Amino acid sequence: MLDCVVVGAGLAGLSAALELVGRGKQVVVLEARERVGGRVESVLHDDQVIELGGQWLSPGNDAMLDLVQQAGLELTGPADGVLLIRSQGTVYRSEQAPDRGPSLSPFEMADLGQGVLRFRRLADRVVNDGAWALANGVWLAQPLIRWVKANLRTPAAQEAFGSVLRAAQGDGIEHPTLSQALAMNTNGTDLESLFAVSGGLQQRRVVGGLAQVGAYMAAQLGESLRLGTVVTRIEHDEHSVVVHTAGGDAFPARAVLVALPPWLGQRLEYDPPLPSWREDVVRRTSPGNVIKAMVIYSEPWWRASGLSGQMSADEGHVRVTFDVSDPDGPGVLTGFFEGIEAVTLSKRTSTLRERAFVDDLAAVFGDDAHRPHVYIDRDWAAEEFSRGCHGAHFSPGVWSVNGQLLAEPQGLVHFAGAEYAARFNGYLEGAVRSGRDEARAILRELA
Ligand SMILES: Cc1cc2nc3c(=O)[nH]c(=O)nc-3n(C[C@H](O)[C@H](O)[C@H](O)COP(=O)(O)OP(=O)(O)OC[C@H]3O[C@@H](n4cnc5c(N)ncnc54)[C@H](O)[C@@H]3O)c2cc1C
């Protein structure tokens, strides 16, 4: 009998499996797709690596940075140059370096600063004063937008606050609750980091693509890894589990680790069923909606005008773009359709999305954006084995009351993944940490 079956070969499943195999355990990893990496994926276009999923690492992502180093990969920073801001019909050529944040008037900047400070204090209070958080659960479950409007006075600062959250979560301030946004702030990704590029979330990426990290991990697993194997059902009792696949195979084991995002983990059939509270929590936990789009040009032409390729907008379909060209490679700009834009554009053709993307680029960077180019996008909500990204949205009250319980095992059925992480929830770093932590819990159980 196997010691453990790991379901899913995203970074969480791969990290967990390596931890278990490293301690001499018999493990099999079952992955539905014909590739590893899950929400990290690269494709090649004319020898150019295009990253369709998770891409950036930030300071504090120690587990990820360590993996990058172990795999012998190189990191590259954000492009130098000027950030452009599109706001209320005007494009501002900010002479600020790209790491200084959005261009606001001193008054608006002060407003934003005090709003961020209040938000930060509230986040600290939720962490440090559990009794207060419990007593104020209903107030914390208010829509974030209501809190933002009551605490930031200027529309520009409110918009800037929303843009940052939209870029980070795939949704603006319209949908999440205050407690959900605070949870993001306390789990390792504070708002100040989100605003920054240098020292912030979009700081570094791997030359040649982050998918190489997944490939490096998979290579160490060898034959333990089965691709193209969809798990459908898990039987479990207090002694063992049997994991069933769509192809009719059954894998008996002493434990199972479901390393899938909660909304997919819940789709598996469990016999006996998992407790009803768990079903209820997961039902009220939905994935974000993001379409990641890229255009490839023969060279990074924007650099000749001193531009970084980075823009931030409070209008249009695309609110943020980045230069993700590899050193000495062609020019590649990436950006996102997020939230309601993603939902609307997912129903349109790729040609219409391309037009929306390139027209928005042209509105900011000029007509050169219309030069001959190649457009590629990936609608993560349409992916059968992802059904959304970047991370989870918890309905009012869910995270503050039951969120952490989600990560607890149900007998021999364990759970891991970016959405279960106590820190860096929803991020690559959270996936790796969660996978390793849960593998250690399984090792203790097996001892
Ligand atoms: C467009 C995009 C941009 C992002 N940008 C960043 C970023 O810049 N920085 C950052 O830190 N994070 C980013 N993220 C988030 C990051 O990619 C994820 O948090 C992380 O990859 C999640 O890893 P995971 O292992 O928890 O889950 P997943 O990667 O979702 O892995 C789950 C695996 O399970 C498999 N699976 C699903 N169902 C079954 C089944 N029934 N049977 C067997 N296998 C199954 C899936 O195929 C998948 O391989 C981004 C995500 C996206 C999509």
Coordinates of N, CA, C and O in Angstrom, one line a residue, residues 11 35-57 64 68 73-77 201-215 290-296 322-327 330-337 357 374-380 389-390 428:
L11 N 2.1 23.6 -7.8 CA 3.3 23.8 -6.9 C 3.1 23.3 -5.5 O 4.0 22.8 -4.9
R35 N 0.5 18.0 -18.1 CA 1.7 18.8 -17.7 C 1.6 19.1 -16.2 O 0.5 19.0 -15.7
V36 N 2.7 19.5 -15.6 CA 2.7 19.9 -14.2 C 2.6 21.4 -14.1 O 2.6 22.1 -15.1
G37 N 2.4 21.9 -12.9 CA 2.5 23.4 -12.7 C 1.1 24.0 -12.5 O 1.1 25.1 -11.9
G38 N 0.0 23.4 -12.9 CA -1.3 24.0 -12.6 C -1.4 25.4 -13.2 O -1.3 25.7 -14.4
R39 N -1.6 26.4 -12.2 CA -1.7 27.8 -12.6 C -0.4 28.5 -13.0 O -0.4 29.7 -13.2
V40 N 0.6 27.7 -13.2 CA 1.9 28.2 -13.7 C 2.1 27.5 -15.0 O 2.2 26.2 -15.1
E41 N 2.1 28.2 -16.1 CA 2.2 27.5 -17.4 C 3.0 28.4 -18.4 O 2.7 29.6 -18.4
S42 N 3.8 27.8 -19.2 CA 4.5 28.6 -20.3 C 4.2 27.9 -21.6 O 4.1 26.7 -21.6
V43 N 4.1 28.7 -22.6 CA 4.1 28.1 -24.0 C 5.2 28.8 -24.8 O 5.7 29.9 -24.5
L44 N 5.5 28.1 -25.9 CA 6.6 28.7 -26.8 C 5.9 29.2 -28.0 O 5.1 28.6 -28.6
H45 N 6.3 30.5 -28.3 CA 5.9 31.0 -29.6 C 7.1 31.5 -30.3 O 7.8 32.4 -29.9
D46 N 7.5 30.8 -31.4 CA 8.7 31.1 -32.2 C 9.9 31.2 -31.2 O 10.6 32.2 -31.2
D47 N 10.1 30.2 -30.4 CA 11.2 30.2 -29.4 C 11.1 31.2 -28.3 O 11.9 31.2 -27.4
Q48 N 10.0 32.0 -28.3 CA 9.8 32.9 -27.2 C 8.9 32.3 -26.2 O 7.9 31.8 -26.5
V49 N 9.4 32.3 -24.9 CA 8.6 31.7 -23.8 C 7.6 32.8 -23.4 O 7.9 33.9 -23.2
I50 N 6.3 32.3 -23.4 CA 5.2 33.2 -23.0 C 4.6 32.6 -21.7 O 4.2 31.4 -21.7
E51 N 4.6 33.4 -20.7 CA 4.0 32.9 -19.4 C 2.5 33.2 -19.3 O 2.2 34.4 -19.2
L52 N 1.7 32.2 -19.2 CA 0.3 32.4 -19.2 C -0.3 32.5 -17.8 O -1.4 32.9 -17.6
G53 N 0.5 32.1 -16.8 CA -0.1 32.1 -15.4 C 0.8 32.8 -14.5 O 1.4 33.9 -14.8
G54 N 1.0 32.3 -13.3 CA 1.8 33.0 -12.2 C 3.2 33.2 -12.7 O 3.8 32.3 -13.4
Q55 N 3.8 34.4 -12.4 CA 5.0 34.8 -13.0 C 6.0 35.5 -12.1 O 7.2 35.4 -12.2
W56 N 5.4 36.4 -11.2 CA 6.3 37.3 -10.4 C 6.5 36.8 -9.0 O 5.6 36.2 -8.3
L57 N 7.7 37.0 -8.5 CA 8.1 36.7 -7.1 C 8.5 38.0 -6.4 O 9.0 38.9 -7.0
M64 N 10.0 30.0 -2.6 CA 10.1 30.1 -4.1 C 11.5 30.5 -4.6 O 12.0 29.9 -5.5
V68 N 14.0 28.5 -7.0 CA 14.6 29.1 -8.3 C 16.1 28.9 -8.3 O 16.7 28.5 -9.3
L73 N 18.2 28.7 -11.9 CA 17.5 29.7 -12.8 C 17.9 31.1 -12.4 O 18.3 31.4 -11.3
E74 N 17.7 32.0 -13.4 CA 18.1 33.4 -13.2 C 16.9 34.2 -13.1 O 15.9 34.0 -13.7
L75 N 17.0 35.3 -12.2 CA 15.9 36.2 -12.1 C 16.2 37.5 -12.8 O 17.3 37.9 -13.0
T76 N 15.1 38.2 -13.3 CA 15.3 39.5 -13.9 C 14.3 40.4 -13.2 O 13.2 40.0 -12.8
G77 N 14.7 41.7 -13.1 CA 13.8 42.7 -12.4 C 12.9 43.4 -13.3 O 12.8 43.1 -14.5
L201 N 5.1 43.3 -5.2 CA 4.7 42.1 -5.8 C 5.3 41.7 -7.2 O 5.6 40.6 -7.5
Q202 N 5.3 42.8 -8.0 CA 5.7 42.5 -9.4 C 7.2 42.7 -9.6 O 7.7 43.1 -10.6
Q203 N 8.0 42.3 -8.6 CA 9.4 42.7 -8.7 C 10.2 41.8 -9.6 O 10.8 42.3 -10.5
R204 N 10.2 40.5 -9.4 CA 11.2 39.7 -10.1 C 10.5 38.5 -10.8 O 9.5 38.0 -10.3
R205 N 11.0 38.1 -11.9 CA 10.5 36.9 -12.6 C 11.7 36.1 -13.1 O 12.8 36.6 -13.2
V206 N 11.4 34.9 -13.5 CA 12.4 34.0 -13.9 C 12.7 34.1 -15.4 O 11.7 34.0 -16.2
V207 N 13.9 34.2 -15.8 CA 14.3 34.3 -17.2 C 14.0 32.9 -17.8 O 14.4 31.9 -17.2
G208 N 13.2 32.9 -18.9 CA 12.9 31.6 -19.5 C 11.6 31.0 -18.9 O 11.1 30.0 -19.3
G209 N 11.0 31.7 -17.9 CA 9.7 31.2 -17.4 C 9.7 30.4 -16.1 O 10.6 29.6 -15.9
L210 N 8.7 30.7 -15.2 CA 8.6 30.1 -13.9 C 8.3 28.6 -14.0 O 8.5 27.8 -13.1
A211 N 7.7 28.2 -15.2 CA 7.3 26.8 -15.4 C 8.5 25.9 -15.2 O 8.3 24.7 -14.9
Q212 N 9.7 26.4 -15.4 CA 10.9 25.6 -15.3 C 11.0 25.1 -13.8 O 11.6 24.0 -13.6
V213 N 10.5 25.8 -12.9 CA 10.6 25.4 -11.5 C 9.7 24.1 -11.3 O 10.2 23.2 -10.7
G214 N 8.5 24.1 -11.9 CA 7.7 22.9 -11.8 C 8.3 21.8 -12.5 O 8.3 20.6 -12.0
A215 N 9.0 22.0 -13.6 CA 9.6 20.9 -14.4 C 10.8 20.4 -13.6 O 11.0 19.1 -13.5
V290 N -9.8 36.1 -14.2 CA -8.7 36.8 -14.8 C -8.4 36.2 -16.2 O -8.3 35.0 -16.3
I291 N -8.3 37.1 -17.2 CA -7.7 36.6 -18.5 C -6.4 37.3 -18.6 O -6.3 38.6 -18.5
K292 N -5.3 36.5 -18.7 CA -4.0 37.1 -18.9 C -3.7 37.3 -20.4 O -3.9 36.3 -21.1
A293 N -3.3 38.4 -20.8 CA -3.1 38.7 -22.2 C -1.7 39.1 -22.5 O -1.1 39.8 -21.6
M294 N -1.2 38.8 -23.6 CA 0.2 39.2 -24.0 C 0.3 39.6 -25.4 O -0.4 38.9 -26.3
V295 N 1.1 40.6 -25.8 CA 1.4 40.9 -27.2 C 2.9 40.8 -27.3 O 3.6 41.3 -26.5
I296 N 3.3 40.2 -28.5 CA 4.7 40.1 -28.8 C 5.0 41.0 -30.0 O 4.3 40.9 -31.0
F322 N 2.7 45.3 -18.0 CA 4.1 45.2 -17.6 C 4.9 44.7 -18.8 O 4.4 44.0 -19.7
D323 N 6.1 45.2 -18.9 CA 7.1 44.7 -19.9 C 7.7 43.4 -19.3 O 8.3 43.3 -18.3
V324 N 7.4 42.3 -20.0 CA 7.9 41.0 -19.6 C 8.9 40.4 -20.6 O 9.0 39.2 -20.7
S325 N 9.5 41.3 -21.4 CA 10.5 40.8 -22.4 C 11.7 40.2 -21.7 O 12.2 40.7 -20.7
D326 N 12.2 39.1 -22.2 CA 13.4 38.5 -21.7 C 14.6 39.3 -22.2 O 14.5 40.0 -23.3
P327 N 15.7 39.4 -21.5 CA 16.9 40.1 -22.0 C 17.2 39.6 -23.4 O 17.3 38.4 -23.6
P330 N 12.5 39.4 -28.0 CA 11.6 40.3 -28.6 C 10.8 41.1 -27.5 O 11.0 40.8 -26.3
G331 N 10.0 42.1 -27.9 CA 9.3 42.9 -26.9 C 8.0 42.2 -26.5 O 7.2 41.8 -27.4
V332 N 7.8 42.0 -25.2 CA 6.5 41.4 -24.8 C 5.9 42.2 -23.7 O 6.5 42.6 -22.7
L333 N 4.6 42.6 -24.0 CA 3.9 43.3 -22.9 C 2.7 42.4 -22.5 O 2.1 41.7 -23.3
T334 N 2.5 42.4 -21.1 CA 1.4 41.6 -20.6 C 0.5 42.5 -19.8 O 0.9 43.5 -19.3
G335 N -0.7 42.1 -19.7 CA -1.7 42.8 -18.9 C -2.9 41.8 -18.6 O -2.9 40.7 -19.0
F336 N -3.9 42.4 -17.9 CA -4.9 41.5 -17.5 C -6.3 42.1 -17.7 O -6.5 43.3 -17.6
F337 N -7.3 41.3 -18.2 CA -8.7 41.6 -18.1 C -9.1 41.0 -16.7 O -8.9 39.8 -16.5
F357 N -7.5 44.8 -26.2 CA -6.2 44.9 -25.5 C -5.3 45.9 -26.2 O -4.7 46.8 -25.6
V374 N 1.9 39.7 -32.3 CA 1.1 38.4 -32.0 C 0.4 38.6 -30.7 O 1.0 39.1 -29.7
Y375 N -0.9 38.2 -30.7 CA -1.6 38.3 -29.4 C -1.9 36.9 -28.9 O -2.3 35.9 -29.7
I376 N -1.7 36.7 -27.6 CA -2.0 35.4 -27.0 C -2.7 35.7 -25.7 O -2.4 36.6 -24.9
D377 N -3.8 34.9 -25.3 CA -4.3 35.1 -24.0 C -4.8 33.7 -23.4 O -4.8 32.7 -24.1
R378 N -5.0 33.8 -22.1 CA -5.5 32.6 -21.4 C -6.5 32.9 -20.4 O -6.3 33.7 -19.5
D379 N -7.7 32.4 -20.7 CA -8.9 32.6 -19.8 C -8.9 31.5 -18.7 O -9.3 30.4 -19.0
W380 N -8.4 31.8 -17.6 CA -8.3 30.8 -16.5 C -9.6 30.3 -16.0 O -9.6 29.1 -15.5
C389 N -8.9 32.2 -11.2 CA -7.7 32.6 -10.6 C -7.8 34.1 -10.2 O -8.8 34.7 -10.5
H390 N -6.8 34.7 -9.5 CA -5.6 34.1 -9.1 C -5.9 33.2 -7.9 O -5.3 32.1 -7.8
L428 N 2.0 31.9 -5.2 CA 2.9 30.8 -5.4 C 3.6 30.4 -4.1 O 3.7 29.2 -3.8

